[in-house]
Amino acid sequence: MTTTVKGTVRGLLVAAVVMGVAAGPATLPAAASAPAASASAPVGSLDPDTAAALAGAVSGLPSAEATAALVRVGGTGGGWRGSAGVHDLASGRAADPDGRFRAGSVTKVFTAAVALQLASEGGLDLDRTARSYLPELIPAAYGEVTVRQLLNHTHGIPAPEFPGTTVEEKYANRFHVHDPEDMVRSAVAQPREFAPGTQQHYLNIGYTIAGLLIERVTGDSYEHQVARRILVPLGLRDTYLPGADPRIAGPHNHGYQTMLLDDGTTGLRDVTVWGPTDGWAAGDLISTTADLERFTKALFRGRVVRGPLLEEMFTLPKVKTFLTDEDAAYSVGLSIKKLGGREVWGKSGSRWGYNTAIAATRDGSRTLVYSVNSTDAKGQDMNKVALNVMVAAFGEP
């Protein structure tokens, strides 16, 4: 199947979906007016102090920062599961601990894993240029960018242009259809941010191109490759790539965003239904904490990416971050933080109404997956509830 045919199919599918949901979600009352749901009973054998800290981290929801939270901690040091908050503000019923959610940039870990599998099979060469695979899409100005540089954010390609800058404008454009090829064309039409391989700038565009590379070298859709190589073998039955569908299929807790409402006041709007096409291979995954925990454990045990190529996910490029003097913090698919005096690898993600993360120590002694229904999921600072969960699980930075 050619890129052109895929683009046409995507367009037809999007048109059909958007017509069915064009009315959009309704404005809902602020979180403070909704009855709170207590944290669910934890299970497992985690030490009492850490278990108490985790329960405290998600207590008091809904709050100004979040309406719900789902948490799973695992590993050789014991496990804990908890949930808090509400399924939705209108009903006030307790959050579904098994609910699906938008995983945002956690999608990149899946995309990177598929790319590394293809590299291990000889179908994709990390040292070849992206232009050599997609000559009609990547211009000569970006002809030196390699596949590895796309995956570790050292490519120098700027972000594409999207309609709207404020959250209110983005909400108005939430069903806008974003074609992957068009996003790439928009990005590469701009001057490069830096010479490839000299700095690191975390952006979605490298993974949008990676999704197209996967399609080009396999002759198959990106979605089917992820399903065939990861979702089906690991039994991730509640994880899927939504394509053009702006809804979350199956049980899920609602997401809310603080913004200017129709009456001119600032409050929470239900943003659960939102087109995912701007994220695609960089950020459109929908999953559950149980599925992401299973994926994280399998990944760190070498069951997803096997052999030497797994080290690509735990190797940081020796460059500085774009426009700063900080060392690079992103590898192929993952990122690193030092918490509690130890290295923690993982990936966070955000979509409107949802903050998500997977994290683990390299030896697998502790794993963490959370979904926090943040009321400002794309804010500059890390959500307080999510931060408290991370610190409770691993320790202070």
Coordinates of N, CA, C and O in Angstrom, one line a residue, residues 276-377:
P276 N -7.2 12.6 17.9 CA -5.9 12.2 18.2 C -4.9 12.3 17.1 O -3.7 11.9 17.2
T277 N -5.3 12.8 15.9 CA -4.5 12.6 14.7 C -3.2 13.5 14.7 O -2.3 13.2 14.0
D278 N -3.2 14.5 15.6 CA -1.9 15.3 15.7 C -0.8 14.6 16.4 O 0.4 14.9 16.2
G279 N -1.2 13.5 17.1 CA -0.2 12.7 17.8 C 0.3 11.5 17.0 O 1.5 11.3 16.9
W280 N -0.6 10.8 16.4 CA -0.3 9.6 15.7 C 0.8 8.8 16.3 O 0.7 8.4 17.5
A281 N 1.9 8.4 15.6 CA 2.9 7.5 16.1 C 3.7 8.1 17.2 O 4.5 7.5 17.8
A282 N 3.5 9.4 17.5 CA 4.2 10.1 18.6 C 3.3 10.2 19.9 O 3.9 10.5 20.9
G283 N 2.0 9.9 19.7 CA 1.2 10.2 20.9 C -0.2 9.8 21.0 O -1.0 10.4 21.7
D284 N -0.7 8.8 20.2 CA -2.2 8.6 20.1 C -2.6 7.3 20.9 O -3.8 7.0 20.9
L285 N -1.7 6.6 21.5 CA -2.0 5.3 22.1 C -3.1 5.5 23.2 O -3.1 6.4 24.0
I286 N -4.0 4.5 23.3 CA -5.0 4.4 24.4 C -4.7 3.1 25.1 O -4.5 2.0 24.5
S287 N -4.7 3.1 26.5 CA -4.3 1.9 27.2 C -4.9 1.9 28.6 O -5.7 2.7 28.9
T288 N -4.4 1.0 29.4 CA -4.8 0.9 30.8 C -3.5 0.7 31.7 O -2.4 0.4 31.1
T289 N -3.6 0.9 33.0 CA -2.4 0.7 33.8 C -2.0 -0.7 33.8 O -0.8 -1.0 33.9
A290 N -2.9 -1.7 33.8 CA -2.5 -3.1 33.8 C -1.7 -3.4 32.5 O -0.7 -4.1 32.6
D291 N -2.2 -3.0 31.4 CA -1.5 -3.3 30.1 C -0.1 -2.6 30.1 O 0.9 -3.2 29.6
L292 N 0.0 -1.3 30.5 CA 1.2 -0.6 30.4 C 2.2 -1.2 31.4 O 3.4 -1.2 31.2
E293 N 1.7 -1.7 32.6 CA 2.6 -2.4 33.5 C 3.2 -3.7 32.9 O 4.4 -4.0 33.0
R294 N 2.4 -4.4 32.2 CA 2.8 -5.7 31.5 C 3.9 -5.3 30.4 O 4.9 -6.0 30.3
F295 N 3.6 -4.3 29.7 CA 4.5 -3.9 28.6 C 5.8 -3.4 29.2 O 6.9 -3.8 28.7
T296 N 5.8 -2.6 30.3 CA 7.0 -2.1 30.9 C 7.9 -3.2 31.4 O 9.1 -3.3 31.2
K297 N 7.3 -4.2 32.1 CA 8.1 -5.3 32.6 C 8.7 -6.1 31.5 O 9.8 -6.5 31.5
A298 N 7.9 -6.4 30.4 CA 8.4 -7.1 29.3 C 9.5 -6.4 28.6 O 10.6 -7.0 28.2
L299 N 9.4 -5.1 28.4 CA 10.4 -4.3 27.8 C 11.7 -4.3 28.5 O 12.8 -4.6 27.9
F300 N 11.7 -4.1 29.8 CA 12.9 -4.1 30.6 C 13.5 -5.4 30.8 O 14.7 -5.5 31.1
R301 N 12.8 -6.5 30.6 CA 13.3 -7.9 30.6 C 13.8 -8.3 29.3 O 14.3 -9.5 29.2
G302 N 13.8 -7.5 28.3 CA 14.3 -7.8 27.0 C 13.4 -8.7 26.2 O 13.9 -9.4 25.2
R303 N 12.1 -8.7 26.4 CA 11.2 -9.5 25.7 C 10.5 -8.8 24.5 O 9.8 -9.4 23.7
V304 N 10.7 -7.5 24.4 CA 10.1 -6.7 23.3 C 11.2 -6.4 22.3 O 11.0 -6.7 21.1
V305 N 12.2 -5.8 22.7 CA 13.4 -5.5 21.9 C 14.5 -6.5 22.5 O 14.9 -6.4 23.6
R306 N 15.0 -7.3 21.6 CA 16.0 -8.4 22.1 C 17.4 -8.0 21.6 O 17.6 -7.4 20.6
G307 N 18.3 -8.5 22.4 CA 19.7 -8.4 22.0 C 20.3 -7.0 22.2 O 19.8 -6.1 22.9
P308 N 21.4 -6.7 21.5 CA 22.2 -5.4 21.7 C 21.3 -4.2 21.4 O 21.6 -3.1 22.0
L309 N 20.3 -4.3 20.5 CA 19.6 -3.1 20.2 C 18.8 -2.5 21.3 O 18.4 -1.4 21.3
L310 N 18.5 -3.4 22.4 CA 17.8 -2.9 23.5 C 18.6 -1.8 24.2 O 18.1 -0.8 24.8
E311 N 19.9 -1.8 24.1 CA 20.8 -0.8 24.7 C 20.6 0.6 24.1 O 20.9 1.6 24.7
E312 N 20.0 0.6 22.9 CA 19.7 2.0 22.3 C 18.7 2.7 23.2 O 18.7 3.9 23.2
M313 N 17.9 2.0 23.9 CA 16.9 2.6 24.7 C 17.4 3.1 26.1 O 16.8 3.8 26.8
F314 N 18.6 2.6 26.4 CA 19.3 3.0 27.6 C 20.6 3.8 27.4 O 21.5 3.8 28.3
T315 N 20.7 4.4 26.2 CA 21.9 5.1 25.9 C 21.6 6.5 25.5 O 20.8 6.8 24.5
L316 N 22.1 7.5 26.2 CA 21.8 8.9 26.0 C 22.9 9.4 25.0 O 24.1 9.1 25.1
P317 N 22.4 10.2 24.0 CA 23.4 10.9 23.1 C 24.2 11.9 23.9 O 23.7 12.5 24.8
K318 N 25.5 12.0 23.5 CA 26.4 12.9 24.3 C 26.4 14.3 23.7 O 27.3 14.8 23.0
V319 N 25.2 14.9 23.9 CA 25.0 16.3 23.4 C 24.3 17.1 24.5 O 23.8 16.5 25.4
K320 N 24.2 18.4 24.3 CA 23.4 19.2 25.2 C 22.0 19.5 24.6 O 21.7 19.3 23.4
T321 N 21.1 19.8 25.5 CA 19.8 20.1 25.2 C 19.7 21.5 24.4 O 20.4 22.4 24.8
F322 N 18.8 21.5 23.4 CA 18.7 22.7 22.6 C 18.5 24.0 23.4 O 17.6 24.0 24.3
L323 N 19.3 25.0 23.2 CA 19.2 26.3 23.8 C 19.5 26.3 25.3 O 19.3 27.2 26.0
T324 N 20.1 25.2 25.8 CA 20.5 25.1 27.2 C 21.9 24.4 27.3 O 22.4 24.0 26.3
D325 N 22.4 24.4 28.5 CA 23.7 23.7 28.8 C 23.5 22.4 29.5 O 24.4 21.9 30.1
E326 N 22.2 21.9 29.5 CA 21.9 20.7 30.2 C 22.3 19.5 29.3 O 22.1 19.5 28.1
D327 N 22.7 18.4 29.9 CA 23.0 17.1 29.2 C 21.7 16.5 28.7 O 20.6 16.7 29.3
A328 N 21.8 15.9 27.5 CA 20.6 15.2 26.9 C 20.0 14.2 27.9 O 20.7 13.5 28.6
A329 N 18.7 14.1 28.0 CA 18.0 13.2 28.9 C 17.1 12.2 28.2 O 16.5 11.4 28.9
Y330 N 17.1 12.2 26.9 CA 16.3 11.3 26.1 C 17.1 10.3 25.3 O 18.1 10.7 24.6
S331 N 16.8 9.1 25.4 CA 17.4 8.0 24.5 C 16.5 7.7 23.4 O 15.6 8.5 23.0
V332 N 16.6 6.5 22.8 CA 15.6 6.1 21.8 C 14.4 5.5 22.6 O 14.4 4.5 23.2
G333 N 13.3 6.3 22.6 CA 12.1 5.9 23.2 C 11.9 6.3 24.7 O 10.8 6.5 25.1
L334 N 13.0 6.3 25.5 CA 12.9 6.5 26.9 C 13.5 7.8 27.3 O 14.2 8.5 26.5
S335 N 13.4 8.1 28.6 CA 14.2 9.3 29.2 C 14.6 8.8 30.6 O 14.2 7.8 31.1
I336 N 15.5 9.6 31.2 CA 16.1 9.2 32.5 C 15.9 10.3 33.5 O 16.0 11.5 33.2
K337 N 15.7 9.9 34.8 CA 15.7 10.8 35.9 C 16.4 10.1 37.0 O 16.4 8.9 37.1
K338 N 17.0 10.9 37.9 CA 17.6 10.3 39.1 C 16.6 10.6 40.3 O 16.4 11.8 40.6
L339 N 16.0 9.6 40.8 CA 15.1 9.7 41.9 C 15.5 8.8 43.1 O 15.8 7.6 42.8
G340 N 15.5 9.3 44.3 CA 15.8 8.5 45.4 C 17.3 7.9 45.3 O 17.5 6.8 45.9
G341 N 18.1 8.6 44.6 CA 19.5 8.2 44.5 C 19.8 7.1 43.5 O 20.8 6.5 43.5
R342 N 18.8 6.8 42.7 CA 18.9 5.8 41.6 C 18.4 6.2 40.3 O 17.6 7.1 40.2
E343 N 18.9 5.6 39.3 CA 18.4 6.0 37.9 C 17.1 5.3 37.6 O 16.9 4.1 37.8
V344 N 16.2 6.1 37.1 CA 14.8 5.6 36.8 C 14.6 6.0 35.3 O 14.7 7.1 34.9
W345 N 14.3 4.9 34.5 CA 14.1 5.1 33.1 C 12.6 5.0 32.8 O 11.9 4.2 33.5
G346 N 12.1 5.8 31.9 CA 10.7 5.6 31.6 C 10.3 6.7 30.5 O 11.1 7.2 29.8
K347 N 9.0 6.9 30.5 CA 8.4 7.9 29.6 C 7.1 8.4 30.1 O 6.2 7.7 30.5
S348 N 6.9 9.7 30.0 CA 5.7 10.4 30.4 C 4.9 10.8 29.1 O 5.5 10.8 28.0
G349 N 3.7 11.1 29.3 CA 2.9 11.5 28.1 C 1.7 12.3 28.6 O 1.2 12.2 29.7
S350 N 1.3 13.2 27.7 CA 0.1 14.1 28.1 C -0.8 14.3 26.8 O -0.3 14.5 25.7
R351 N -2.0 14.1 27.1 CA -3.1 14.5 26.1 C -4.1 15.4 27.0 O -4.1 15.2 28.2
W352 N -4.8 16.2 26.3 CA -5.8 17.0 27.1 C -6.6 16.2 28.0 O -7.3 15.3 27.6
G353 N -6.5 16.5 29.4 CA -7.3 15.7 30.3 C -6.6 14.5 30.9 O -7.1 13.9 31.9
Y354 N -5.4 14.2 30.4 CA -4.7 12.9 30.8 C -3.2 13.1 30.9 O -2.6 13.5 29.9
N355 N -2.6 12.8 32.0 CA -1.2 12.7 32.2 C -0.9 11.2 32.5 O -1.5 10.6 33.3
T356 N 0.1 10.6 31.8 CA 0.4 9.2 32.0 C 1.9 9.1 32.1 O 2.7 9.9 31.5
A357 N 2.4 8.0 32.7 CA 3.8 7.7 32.7 C 4.0 6.2 33.0 O 3.2 5.6 33.7
I358 N 5.1 5.7 32.4 CA 5.7 4.4 32.8 C 7.1 4.7 33.2 O 7.8 5.5 32.7
A359 N 7.5 3.9 34.2 CA 8.9 4.1 34.8 C 9.4 2.9 35.5 O 8.5 2.1 36.0
A360 N 10.7 2.7 35.5 CA 11.2 1.5 36.2 C 12.7 1.7 36.4 O 13.4 2.4 35.7
T361 N 13.2 1.0 37.4 CA 14.7 0.9 37.6 C 15.1 -0.1 36.5 O 14.4 -1.0 36.1
R362 N 16.4 0.0 36.2 CA 16.9 -0.9 35.1 C 16.8 -2.3 35.5 O 16.6 -3.2 34.6
D363 N 17.0 -2.6 36.8 CA 17.0 -4.0 37.2 C 15.5 -4.6 37.5 O 15.4 -5.7 37.8
G364 N 14.6 -3.7 37.3 CA 13.2 -4.1 37.4 C 12.7 -4.3 38.9 O 11.6 -4.8 39.1
S365 N 13.5 -3.8 39.8 CA 13.1 -3.9 41.2 C 11.9 -3.1 41.6 O 11.2 -3.4 42.5
R366 N 11.7 -2.0 40.8 CA 10.5 -1.2 41.0 C 10.0 -0.7 39.6 O 10.8 -0.2 38.8
T367 N 8.7 -0.9 39.4 CA 8.0 -0.3 38.2 C 6.9 0.6 38.6 O 6.3 0.3 39.7
L368 N 6.5 1.5 37.8 CA 5.4 2.4 38.1 C 4.7 2.7 36.8 O 5.3 3.0 35.8
V369 N 3.4 2.7 36.9 CA 2.5 3.2 35.8 C 1.4 4.0 36.5 O 0.8 3.6 37.5
Y370 N 1.2 5.2 36.0 CA 0.1 6.0 36.5 C -0.7 6.7 35.3 O -0.1 7.0 34.3
S371 N -1.9 7.0 35.6 CA -2.7 7.9 34.7 C -3.4 8.9 35.7 O -4.1 8.5 36.6
V372 N -3.1 10.1 35.5 CA -3.7 11.2 36.3 C -4.5 12.1 35.4 O -4.0 12.6 34.4
N373 N -5.8 12.2 35.8 CA -6.7 13.1 35.0 C -6.4 14.5 35.4 O -7.2 15.1 36.1
S374 N -5.3 15.1 34.8 CA -4.9 16.4 35.2 C -5.8 17.5 34.6 O -6.3 17.3 33.4
T375 N -6.1 18.6 35.3 CA -6.9 19.6 34.8 C -6.1 20.6 34.0 O -6.6 21.6 33.4
D376 N -4.8 20.4 33.9 CA -3.9 21.2 33.0 C -2.8 20.3 32.5 O -1.6 20.5 32.8
A377 N -3.2 19.3 31.7 CA -2.3 18.2 31.3 C -1.1 18.6 30.5 O -0.1 17.9 30.5

